[in-house]
PDB file of C-alpha atoms in Angstrom:
ATOM      1  CA  MET A 123      15.154 -19.302   7.893  1.00 47.00           C
ATOM      2  CA  PHE A 124      12.417 -20.889   9.985  1.00 42.00           C
ATOM      3  CA  ASP A 125      10.812 -24.237   9.191  1.00 49.00           C
ATOM      4  CA  VAL A 126       7.242 -23.891   7.917  1.00 45.00           C
ATOM      5  CA  ALA A 127       6.641 -27.558   8.690  1.00 43.00           C
ATOM      6  CA  ASP A 128       6.318 -26.521  12.330  1.00 43.00           C
ATOM      7  CA  LEU A 129       3.287 -24.421  11.366  1.00 43.00           C
ATOM      8  CA  ALA A 130       1.618 -26.770   8.929  1.00 41.00           C
ATOM      9  CA  GLY A 131      -0.439 -28.811  11.335  1.00 39.00           C
ATOM     10  CA  GLY A 132      -2.618 -26.186  12.978  1.00 39.00           C
ATOM     11  CA  THR A 133      -6.205 -25.173  12.439  1.00 36.00           C
ATOM     12  CA  THR A 134      -6.762 -23.420   9.109  1.00 42.00           C
ATOM     13  CA  CYS A 135      -8.322 -19.974   8.896  1.00 46.00           C
ATOM     14  CA  ASN A 136     -11.976 -19.671   7.956  1.00 60.00           C
ATOM     15  CA  MET A 137     -11.008 -17.193   5.244  1.00 85.00           C
ATOM     16  CA  ARG A 138      -8.242 -17.231   2.681  1.00 96.00           C
ATOM     17  CA  THR A 139      -5.252 -15.300   3.962  1.00 98.00           C
ATOM     18  CA  ILE A 140      -3.165 -12.931   1.873  1.00 98.00           C
ATOM     19  CA  LEU A 141      -0.026 -11.000   2.725  1.00 98.00           C
ATOM     20  CA  ILE A 142       0.389  -7.719   0.835  1.00 98.00           C
ATOM     21  CA  THR A 143       3.542  -5.607   0.895  1.00 98.00           C
ATOM     22  CA  GLY A 144       3.895  -1.865   0.448  1.00 96.00           C
ATOM     23  CA  CYS A 145       0.570  -0.953   2.076  1.00 97.00           C
ATOM     24  CA  SER A 146       1.576   2.533   3.208  1.00 95.00           C
ATOM     25  CA  SER A 147       0.011   4.043   0.066  1.00 93.00           C
ATOM     26  CA  GLY A 148      -0.871   3.466  -3.563  1.00 92.00           C
ATOM     27  CA  ILE A 149      -1.661   0.075  -5.044  1.00 95.00           C
ATOM     28  CA  GLY A 150      -0.736  -1.872  -1.911  1.00 96.00           C
ATOM     29  CA  LEU A 151      -3.053   0.154   0.316  1.00 96.00           C
ATOM     30  CA  GLU A 152      -5.905  -0.015  -2.177  1.00 96.00           C
ATOM     31  CA  ALA A 153      -5.434  -3.779  -2.518  1.00 97.00           C
ATOM     32  CA  ALA A 154      -5.605  -4.278   1.251  1.00 98.00           C
ATOM     33  CA  ARG A 155      -8.725  -2.153   1.592  1.00 97.00           C
ATOM     34  CA  SER A 156     -10.458  -3.647  -1.449  1.00 97.00           C
ATOM     35  CA  LEU A 157      -9.912  -7.269  -0.427  1.00 98.00           C
ATOM     36  CA  LYS A 158     -11.078  -6.563   3.134  1.00 97.00           C
ATOM     37  CA  ARG A 159     -14.255  -4.939   1.795  1.00 96.00           C
ATOM     38  CA  ARG A 160     -14.770  -7.774  -0.667  1.00 95.00           C
ATOM     39  CA  GLY A 161     -14.935 -10.371   2.066  1.00 94.00           C
ATOM     40  CA  GLY A 162     -13.584 -13.882   2.068  1.00 96.00           C
ATOM     41  CA  TRP A 163     -10.043 -12.617   2.564  1.00 98.00           C
ATOM     42  CA  ARG A 164      -8.040 -12.116   5.712  1.00 98.00           C
ATOM     43  CA  VAL A 165      -5.523  -9.410   4.853  1.00 98.00           C
ATOM     44  CA  PHE A 166      -2.065  -8.874   6.333  1.00 98.00           C
ATOM     45  CA  ALA A 167      -1.287  -5.327   5.194  1.00 98.00           C
ATOM     46  CA  THR A 168       2.445  -4.948   5.746  1.00 98.00           C
ATOM     47  CA  CYS A 169       4.404  -1.692   5.602  1.00 98.00           C
ATOM     48  CA  ARG A 170       8.047  -0.756   5.894  1.00 96.00           C
ATOM     49  CA  SER A 171       7.543   1.547   8.893  1.00 97.00           C
ATOM     50  CA  GLU A 172       5.749   0.934  12.175  1.00 98.00           C
ATOM     51  CA  GLN A 173       4.106   4.338  11.863  1.00 98.00           C
ATOM     52  CA  ASP A 174       2.341   3.272   8.674  1.00 98.00           C
ATOM     53  CA  CYS A 175       1.442  -0.075  10.233  1.00 98.00           C
ATOM     54  CA  HIS A 176      -0.171   1.779  13.141  1.00 98.00           C
ATOM     55  CA  ALA A 177      -2.257   3.786  10.659  1.00 98.00           C
ATOM     56  CA  ARG A 178      -3.391   0.574   8.967  1.00 98.00           C
ATOM     57  CA  ARG A 179      -4.365  -0.969  12.326  1.00 98.00           C
ATOM     58  CA  GLU A 180      -6.312   2.184  13.188  1.00 98.00           C
ATOM     59  CA  GLU A 181      -8.517   1.561  10.153  1.00 97.00           C
ATOM     60  CA  GLY A 182      -9.111  -2.061  11.092  1.00 97.00           C
ATOM     61  CA  LEU A 183      -6.483  -3.875   9.039  1.00 98.00           C
ATOM     62  CA  GLU A 184      -4.057  -6.425  10.447  1.00 98.00           C
ATOM     63  CA  SER A 185      -0.643  -4.890   9.926  1.00 98.00           C
ATOM     64  CA  PHE A 186       2.973  -5.464  10.910  1.00 98.00           C
ATOM     65  CA  THR A 187       6.294  -4.347   9.499  1.00 98.00           C
ATOM     66  CA  LEU A 188       8.019  -5.883   6.510  1.00 98.00           C
ATOM     67  CA  ASP A 189      11.022  -4.065   5.086  1.00 98.00           C
ATOM     68  CA  TYR A 190      12.259  -5.519   1.805  1.00 98.00           C
ATOM     69  CA  ALA A 191      15.730  -4.110   2.440  1.00 97.00           C
ATOM     70  CA  ASP A 192      16.118  -5.992   5.748  1.00 97.00           C
ATOM     71  CA  GLN A 193      16.378  -9.792   5.713  1.00 97.00           C
ATOM     72  CA  GLU A 194      15.608 -10.062   9.436  1.00 98.00           C
ATOM     73  CA  SER A 195      12.467  -7.980   8.907  1.00 98.00           C
ATOM     74  CA  ILE A 196      11.336 -10.278   6.085  1.00 98.00           C
ATOM     75  CA  ASP A 197      11.969 -13.418   8.154  1.00 98.00           C
ATOM     76  CA  ALA A 198      10.126 -11.970  11.161  1.00 98.00           C
ATOM     77  CA  ALA A 199       7.179 -10.779   9.076  1.00 98.00           C
ATOM     78  CA  MET A 200       6.732 -14.113   7.344  1.00 98.00           C
ATOM     79  CA  MET A 201       6.936 -15.933  10.655  1.00 98.00           C
ATOM     80  CA  GLU A 202       4.318 -13.553  12.055  1.00 98.00           C
ATOM     81  CA  ALA A 203       2.015 -14.076   9.085  1.00 98.00           C
ATOM     82  CA  LEU A 204       2.329 -17.853   9.118  1.00 98.00           C
ATOM     83  CA  SER A 205       1.906 -18.001  12.886  1.00 97.00           C
ATOM     84  CA  ARG A 206      -1.307 -15.977  12.725  1.00 97.00           C
ATOM     85  CA  CYS A 207      -2.917 -18.325  10.201  1.00 97.00           C
ATOM     86  CA  ASP A 208      -1.324 -21.617  11.300  1.00 96.00           C
ATOM     87  CA  GLY A 209       0.734 -21.771   8.097  1.00 96.00           C
ATOM     88  CA  ASP A 210      -2.314 -21.535   5.836  1.00 96.00           C
ATOM     89  CA  LEU A 211      -1.153 -18.605   3.692  1.00 98.00           C
ATOM     90  CA  ALA A 212      -3.263 -18.623   0.540  1.00 98.00           C
ATOM     91  CA  ALA A 213      -1.621 -15.772  -1.341  1.00 98.00           C
ATOM     92  CA  VAL A 214       1.105 -13.154  -1.480  1.00 98.00           C
ATOM     93  CA  PHE A 215       0.927  -9.900  -3.408  1.00 98.00           C
ATOM     94  CA  ASN A 216       4.465  -8.545  -3.770  1.00 98.00           C
ATOM     95  CA  ASN A 217       3.744  -4.895  -4.444  1.00 96.00           C
ATOM     96  CA  GLY A 218       6.350  -2.677  -2.763  1.00 91.00           C
ATOM     97  CA  ALA A 219       8.945  -0.958  -4.975  1.00 94.00           C
ATOM     98  CA  PHE A 220      10.487   2.404  -5.758  1.00 94.00           C
ATOM     99  CA  ALA A 221      11.839   4.208  -8.812  1.00 94.00           C
ATOM    100  CA  LEU A 222      15.261   5.797  -9.108  1.00 96.00           C
ATOM    101  CA  PRO A 223      15.218   8.155 -12.127  1.00 96.00           C
ATOM    102  CA  GLY A 224      18.570   8.976 -13.633  1.00 97.00           C
ATOM    103  CA  ALA A 225      20.847   8.232 -16.564  1.00 97.00           C
ATOM    104  CA  VAL A 226      22.587   4.869 -16.432  1.00 98.00           C
ATOM    105  CA  GLU A 227      25.990   6.527 -16.400  1.00 98.00           C
ATOM    106  CA  ASP A 228      25.010   8.375 -13.198  1.00 98.00           C
ATOM    107  CA  LEU A 229      24.025   5.222 -11.283  1.00 98.00           C
ATOM    108  CA  SER A 230      26.546   4.115  -8.690  1.00 97.00           C
ATOM    109  CA  ARG A 231      26.880   0.521  -7.585  1.00 98.00           C
ATOM    110  CA  GLU A 232      25.471   1.570  -4.194  1.00 98.00           C
ATOM    111  CA  ALA A 233      22.391   3.054  -5.872  1.00 98.00           C
ATOM    112  CA  LEU A 234      21.768  -0.106  -7.878  1.00 98.00           C
ATOM    113  CA  ASP A 235      22.273  -2.263  -4.808  1.00 98.00           C
ATOM    114  CA  ALA A 236      19.682  -0.206  -2.903  1.00 98.00           C
ATOM    115  CA  ILE A 237      16.996  -0.491  -5.564  1.00 98.00           C
ATOM    116  CA  PHE A 238      17.644  -4.182  -6.236  1.00 98.00           C
ATOM    117  CA  GLN A 239      17.348  -4.904  -2.507  1.00 98.00           C
ATOM    118  CA  VAL A 240      13.833  -3.439  -2.443  1.00 98.00           C
ATOM    119  CA  ASN A 241      12.501  -4.182  -5.921  1.00 98.00           C
ATOM    120  CA  LEU A 242      13.887  -7.688  -6.446  1.00 98.00           C
ATOM    121  CA  TYR A 243      15.731  -9.393  -3.586  1.00 98.00           C
ATOM    122  CA  GLY A 244      13.091  -8.567  -0.980  1.00 98.00           C
ATOM    123  CA  PRO A 245      10.114  -9.742  -3.053  1.00 98.00           C
ATOM    124  CA  HIS A 246      12.088 -12.852  -3.985  1.00 98.00           C
ATOM    125  CA  GLU A 247      12.660 -13.714  -0.318  1.00 98.00           C
ATOM    126  CA  VAL A 248       8.975 -13.204   0.486  1.00 98.00           C
ATOM    127  CA  ALA A 249       8.014 -15.497  -2.407  1.00 98.00           C
ATOM    128  CA  ARG A 250      10.498 -18.167  -1.264  1.00 97.00           C
ATOM    129  CA  HIS A 251       9.035 -18.169   2.236  1.00 97.00           C
ATOM    130  CA  ALA A 252       5.504 -18.292   0.842  1.00 98.00           C
ATOM    131  CA  VAL A 253       6.155 -21.151  -1.581  1.00 98.00           C
ATOM    132  CA  ARG A 254       7.548 -23.329   1.201  1.00 97.00           C
ATOM    133  CA  ALA A 255       4.380 -22.797   3.240  1.00 97.00           C
ATOM    134  CA  MET A 256       2.154 -23.270   0.195  1.00 98.00           C
ATOM    135  CA  ARG A 257       3.837 -26.553  -0.664  1.00 96.00           C
ATOM    136  CA  ALA A 258       2.959 -27.793   2.817  1.00 95.00           C
ATOM    137  CA  ARG A 259      -0.692 -26.891   2.169  1.00 94.00           C
ATOM    138  CA  GLY A 260      -0.720 -27.990  -1.453  1.00 95.00           C
ATOM    139  CA  ARG A 261      -1.975 -24.731  -2.939  1.00 97.00           C
ATOM    140  CA  GLY A 262      -1.374 -20.996  -3.163  1.00 98.00           C
ATOM    141  CA  ARG A 263      -1.014 -17.894  -5.291  1.00 98.00           C
ATOM    142  CA  ILE A 264       2.053 -15.694  -5.809  1.00 98.00           C
ATOM    143  CA  VAL A 265       1.292 -12.387  -7.526  1.00 98.00           C
ATOM    144  CA  ASN A 266       4.195 -10.058  -8.285  1.00 98.00           C
ATOM    145  CA  CYS A 267       3.598  -6.448  -9.270  1.00 97.00           C
ATOM    146  CA  SER A 268       5.839  -5.666 -12.211  1.00 96.00           C
ATOM    147  CA  SER A 269       5.580  -2.863 -14.774  1.00 94.00           C
ATOM    148  CA  ALA A 270       5.660  -2.116 -18.466  1.00 91.00           C
ATOM    149  CA  ALA A 271       9.281  -1.311 -17.638  1.00 92.00           C
ATOM    150  CA  GLY A 272       9.717  -5.043 -17.106  1.00 94.00           C
ATOM    151  CA  PHE A 273       9.708  -5.662 -20.854  1.00 94.00           C
ATOM    152  CA  THR A 274      10.574  -2.265 -22.354  1.00 93.00           C
ATOM    153  CA  ALA A 275      13.541   0.076 -21.954  1.00 91.00           C
ATOM    154  CA  LEU A 276      12.974   3.568 -20.597  1.00 90.00           C
ATOM    155  CA  PRO A 277      15.602   6.309 -20.859  1.00 94.00           C
ATOM    156  CA  PHE A 278      16.529   7.682 -17.440  1.00 96.00           C
ATOM    157  CA  GLY A 279      14.746   4.730 -15.884  1.00 95.00           C
ATOM    158  CA  GLY A 280      17.505   2.156 -16.194  1.00 97.00           C
ATOM    159  CA  ALA A 281      17.633   1.226 -12.512  1.00 97.00           C
ATOM    160  CA  TYR A 282      13.894   0.611 -12.197  1.00 96.00           C
ATOM    161  CA  THR A 283      13.803  -1.081 -15.616  1.00 96.00           C
ATOM    162  CA  ALA A 284      16.623  -3.444 -14.637  1.00 97.00           C
ATOM    163  CA  THR A 285      14.850  -4.554 -11.460  1.00 98.00           C
ATOM    164  CA  LYS A 286      11.564  -5.151 -13.247  1.00 97.00           C
ATOM    165  CA  HIS A 287      13.216  -7.039 -16.116  1.00 97.00           C
ATOM    166  CA  ALA A 288      14.798  -9.259 -13.463  1.00 98.00           C
ATOM    167  CA  MET A 289      11.473  -9.701 -11.650  1.00 98.00           C
ATOM    168  CA  GLU A 290       9.824 -10.803 -14.899  1.00 97.00           C
ATOM    169  CA  GLY A 291      12.521 -13.419 -15.456  1.00 97.00           C
ATOM    170  CA  LEU A 292      12.406 -14.817 -11.920  1.00 98.00           C
ATOM    171  CA  THR A 293       8.608 -14.889 -11.928  1.00 98.00           C
ATOM    172  CA  ASP A 294       8.398 -16.612 -15.318  1.00 98.00           C
ATOM    173  CA  SER A 295      10.892 -19.258 -14.197  1.00 98.00           C
ATOM    174  CA  MET A 296       9.019 -19.842 -10.929  1.00 98.00           C
ATOM    175  CA  ARG A 297       5.727 -20.175 -12.786  1.00 98.00           C
ATOM    176  CA  ILE A 298       7.181 -22.838 -15.086  1.00 98.00           C
ATOM    177  CA  GLU A 299       8.818 -24.697 -12.200  1.00 98.00           C
ATOM    178  CA  LEU A 300       5.522 -24.813 -10.286  1.00 98.00           C
ATOM    179  CA  ARG A 301       3.289 -25.632 -13.261  1.00 96.00           C
ATOM    180  CA  LYS A 302       2.541 -29.172 -12.013  1.00 96.00           C
ATOM    181  CA  THR A 303       1.557 -27.954  -8.556  1.00 97.00           C
ATOM    182  CA  ALA A 304      -1.490 -26.051  -7.318  1.00 97.00           C
ATOM    183  CA  ILE A 305       0.679 -22.996  -6.638  1.00 98.00           C
ATOM    184  CA  LYS A 306      -0.077 -20.416  -9.338  1.00 98.00           C
ATOM    185  CA  VAL A 307       2.216 -17.512 -10.183  1.00 98.00           C
ATOM    186  CA  SER A 308       1.186 -14.313 -11.973  1.00 98.00           C
ATOM    187  CA  LEU A 309       2.506 -10.872 -12.877  1.00 98.00           C
ATOM    188  CA  ILE A 310       0.501  -7.650 -12.683  1.00 97.00           C
ATOM    189  CA  GLU A 311       1.621  -5.101 -15.324  1.00 96.00           C
ATOM    190  CA  PRO A 312       0.027  -1.811 -14.241  1.00 93.00           C
ATOM    191  CA  GLY A 313       1.387   0.940 -16.485  1.00 85.00           C
ATOM    192  CA  PRO A 314       0.405   4.512 -15.471  1.00 82.00           C
ATOM    193  CA  ILE A 315      -2.007   4.448 -12.505  1.00 85.00           C
ATOM    194  CA  ARG A 316      -3.621   7.472 -10.848  1.00 80.00           C
ATOM    195  CA  GLY A 317      -3.125   7.824  -7.129  1.00 68.00           C
ATOM    196  CA  THR A 318       0.338   6.314  -6.797  1.00 77.00           C
ATOM    197  CA  SER A 319       3.219   8.281  -5.312  1.00 75.00           C
ATOM    198  CA  ILE A 320       5.958   6.656  -7.366  1.00 80.00           C
ATOM    199  CA  TYR A 321       6.761   9.895  -9.211  1.00 78.00           C
ATOM    200  CA  VAL A 322       7.140  12.041  -6.112  1.00 82.00           C
ATOM    201  CA  LYS A 323       9.091   9.318  -4.299  1.00 89.00           C
ATOM    202  CA  GLY A 324      11.193   8.879  -7.425  1.00 92.00           C
ATOM    203  CA  ARG A 325      12.368  12.463  -7.151  1.00 91.00           C
ATOM    204  CA  VAL A 326      13.394  11.824  -3.537  1.00 93.00           C
ATOM    205  CA  GLN A 327      15.423   8.810  -4.623  1.00 95.00           C
ATOM    206  CA  HIS A 328      16.982  10.764  -7.494  1.00 95.00           C
ATOM    207  CA  GLU A 329      18.124  13.492  -5.141  1.00 94.00           C
ATOM    208  CA  ARG A 330      19.481  10.904  -2.725  1.00 95.00           C
ATOM    209  CA  TRP A 331      21.521   8.874  -5.210  1.00 97.00           C
ATOM    210  CA  ILE A 332      22.235  11.049  -8.279  1.00 96.00           C
ATOM    211  CA  ASP A 333      24.860  13.797  -8.231  1.00 95.00           C
ATOM    212  CA  SER A 334      22.959  15.880 -10.761  1.00 93.00           C
ATOM    213  CA  GLY A 335      25.218  18.894 -10.300  1.00 93.00           C
ATOM    214  CA  ARG A 336      28.143  17.004 -11.846  1.00 95.00           C
ATOM    215  CA  SER A 337      26.165  15.160 -14.497  1.00 97.00           C
ATOM    216  CA  VAL A 338      26.245  15.912 -18.222  1.00 97.00           C
ATOM    217  CA  TRP A 339      22.455  15.520 -17.962  1.00 96.00           C
ATOM    218  CA  ARG A 340      22.124  18.284 -15.368  1.00 96.00           C
ATOM    219  CA  GLU A 341      20.102  20.571 -17.630  1.00 95.00           C
ATOM    220  CA  HIS A 342      17.649  17.798 -18.506  1.00 94.00           C
ATOM    221  CA  TYR A 343      17.269  16.835 -14.852  1.00 93.00           C
ATOM    222  CA  GLU A 344      16.536  20.374 -13.690  1.00 93.00           C
ATOM    223  CA  GLU A 345      14.417  21.662 -16.558  1.00 91.00           C
ATOM    224  CA  GLN A 346      12.446  18.593 -17.589  1.00 90.00           C
ATOM    225  CA  MET A 347      12.737  15.511 -15.404  1.00 90.00           C
ATOM    226  CA  LYS A 348      12.335  16.984 -11.915  1.00 89.00           C
ATOM    227  CA  PRO A 349       9.303  19.128 -12.846  1.00 88.00           C
ATOM    228  CA  ARG A 350       7.725  16.047 -14.448  1.00 83.00           C
ATOM    229  CA  LEU A 351       8.339  14.006 -11.296  1.00 85.00           C
ATOM    230  CA  SER A 352       6.734  16.731  -9.173  1.00 79.00           C
ATOM    231  CA  SER A 353       3.660  17.031 -11.392  1.00 67.00           C
ATOM    232  CA  SER A 354       0.271  15.909 -10.081  1.00 55.00           C
ATOM    233  CA  ASP A 355      -1.409  16.244 -13.498  1.00 52.00           C
ATOM    234  CA  PRO A 356      -3.585  13.130 -13.889  1.00 42.00           C
ATOM    235  CA  ALA A 357      -3.645  13.521 -17.678  1.00 45.00           C
ATOM    236  CA  ARG A 358       0.051  13.071 -18.332  1.00 58.00           C
ATOM    237  CA  ASP A 359      -0.663   9.712 -20.014  1.00 65.00           C
ATOM    238  CA  PRO A 360      -3.794   9.202 -22.144  1.00 67.00           C
ATOM    239  CA  PHE A 361      -4.024   5.567 -21.052  1.00 72.00           C
ATOM    240  CA  GLU A 362      -3.734   6.285 -17.333  1.00 76.00           C
ATOM    241  CA  ARG A 363      -6.297   4.410 -15.236  1.00 84.00           C
ATOM    242  CA  GLY A 364      -7.475   4.364 -11.648  1.00 84.00           C
ATOM    243  CA  MET A 365      -6.823   1.888  -8.851  1.00 82.00           C
ATOM    244  CA  ARG A 366      -9.986  -0.103  -9.556  1.00 89.00           C
ATOM    245  CA  ALA A 367      -8.496  -1.306 -12.825  1.00 91.00           C
ATOM    246  CA  VAL A 368      -5.603  -2.851 -10.901  1.00 94.00           C
ATOM    247  CA  MET A 369      -7.934  -4.414  -8.346  1.00 95.00           C
ATOM    248  CA  SER A 370     -10.073  -6.194 -10.944  1.00 95.00           C
ATOM    249  CA  GLN A 371      -6.971  -7.819 -12.399  1.00 97.00           C
ATOM    250  CA  LEU A 372      -5.564  -8.688  -8.976  1.00 98.00           C
ATOM    251  CA  ILE A 373      -8.828 -10.342  -7.933  1.00 98.00           C
ATOM    252  CA  HIS A 374      -8.801 -12.477 -11.069  1.00 98.00           C
ATOM    253  CA  ALA A 375      -5.199 -13.507 -10.380  1.00 98.00           C
ATOM    254  CA  LEU A 376      -6.130 -14.469  -6.815  1.00 98.00           C
ATOM    255  CA  GLU A 377      -9.516 -16.109  -7.346  1.00 97.00           C
ATOM    256  CA  SER A 378      -9.733 -17.504 -10.869  1.00 97.00           C
ATOM    257  CA  PRO A 379      -9.222 -21.271 -11.165  1.00 96.00           C
ATOM    258  CA  ARG A 380      -7.046 -20.483 -14.198  1.00 96.00           C
ATOM    259  CA  PRO A 381      -5.112 -17.306 -13.469  1.00 98.00           C
ATOM    260  CA  ARG A 382      -3.190 -15.737 -16.329  1.00 98.00           C
ATOM    261  CA  ALA A 383       0.572 -15.416 -16.427  1.00 98.00           C
ATOM    262  CA  ARG A 384       0.325 -11.647 -17.048  1.00 97.00           C
ATOM    263  CA  TYR A 385      -2.345  -9.049 -16.381  1.00 98.00           C
ATOM    264  CA  PHE A 386      -2.046  -5.863 -18.438  1.00 96.00           C
ATOM    265  CA  VAL A 387      -3.918  -3.127 -16.607  1.00 95.00           C
ATOM    266  CA  THR A 388      -3.551  -0.161 -18.963  1.00 91.00           C
ATOM    267  CA  GLY A 389      -3.425   0.385 -22.700  1.00 88.00           C
ATOM    268  CA  THR A 390       0.115   1.645 -22.245  1.00 89.00           C
ATOM    269  CA  ALA A 391       1.273  -1.685 -20.806  1.00 91.00           C
ATOM    270  CA  ARG A 392      -0.585  -3.702 -23.430  1.00 93.00           C
ATOM    271  CA  LEU A 393       0.750  -1.636 -26.341  1.00 92.00           C
ATOM    272  CA  ALA A 394       4.297  -1.719 -24.957  1.00 91.00           C
ATOM    273  CA  TRP A 395       4.127  -5.519 -24.854  1.00 93.00           C
ATOM    274  CA  TRP A 396       3.055  -5.811 -28.495  1.00 94.00           C
ATOM    275  CA  PHE A 397       5.314  -3.036 -29.774  1.00 93.00           C
ATOM    276  CA  ARG A 398       8.243  -4.962 -28.331  1.00 90.00           C
ATOM    277  CA  PHE A 399       7.556  -7.861 -30.708  1.00 91.00           C
ATOM    278  CA  LEU A 400       6.015  -6.100 -33.713  1.00 94.00           C
ATOM    279  CA  LEU A 401       8.197  -3.027 -34.194  1.00 93.00           C
ATOM    280  CA  PRO A 402      11.899  -2.802 -35.008  1.00 95.00           C
ATOM    281  CA  THR A 403      14.140  -1.967 -32.079  1.00 93.00           C
ATOM    282  CA  ALA A 404      15.081   1.372 -33.641  1.00 95.00           C
ATOM    283  CA  VAL A 405      11.428   2.415 -33.775  1.00 95.00           C
ATOM    284  CA  ASN A 406      10.817   1.426 -30.147  1.00 90.00           C
ATOM    285  CA  ASP A 407      13.959   3.310 -29.125  1.00 92.00           C
ATOM    286  CA  ALA A 408      12.830   6.438 -30.973  1.00 94.00           C
ATOM    287  CA  MET A 409       9.372   6.308 -29.371  1.00 91.00           C
ATOM    288  CA  ALA A 410      10.805   5.929 -25.864  1.00 90.00           C
ATOM    289  CA  ALA A 411      13.306   8.731 -26.432  1.00 91.00           C
ATOM    290  CA  ARG A 412      10.589  11.035 -27.731  1.00 87.00           C
ATOM    291  CA  GLN A 413       8.371  10.433 -24.707  1.00 81.00           C
ATOM    292  CA  PHE A 414      10.922  10.356 -21.882  1.00 81.00           C
ATOM    293  CA  GLY A 415      14.112  11.879 -23.237  1.00 78.00           C
ATOM    294  CA  PRO A 416      15.301  15.492 -23.499  1.00 81.00           C
ATOM    295  CA  HIS A 417      13.232  17.806 -25.682  1.00 66.00           C
TER     296      HIS A 417
END
């Protein structure tokens, strides 16, 4: 790991600088575009592939590769970001992640390792790099994109749920540890958002890691889960909201002098949070099974 102290003495940027991950599509791309349009922010819109980075540069964004699954890529990307702004990194939005739908009993150790690398270990390494630089400057914001799955249990979503539960725990601990500094840490809890590709990409991951042909859940996978993952119906959740709802919460987390610990974007996320505390476990289990389980 490089030493951010070597970058801490240069000339600061005229604008606040933010590094955003997962900018190939969805929330990450919208965040990069929205903050650039808003002004006052210099945006590093990172993507896993160089092809996507090229597309971002073509539209006028600063972009370079950052692959959560590759430690060398993370180190190089953070060095690039800190070099470009003389160590004055104001914020990080850890957004990149993927879903891996499938029953827990069908998840191999290799499958879990793959999703934890991207959804937890990679964002954690980015945050560690950022905090070291922010300590040198005496300020900063870390915003991690979690999910309602970070505090609820979803059938056939155990892998994704496990990574987001872990992200919530790490983020909460970091926030408490940094409470006497000017480095603020927040979680975005989106819930169902229109325009993301997590469902379609989730089917790709399912077919890569789950041997559905040998699973006792084969019928459910083929008749219910896969068609649901392939659906583009924007009305599948009554509380689904558009990207702008995420952006308003992200901007508050980045710019408010008193950012909140958690930002619930949709009614689904907000209700899931309260149901967790107010309803018996058996009732929550029954509701989740009714919505996501076999019919």
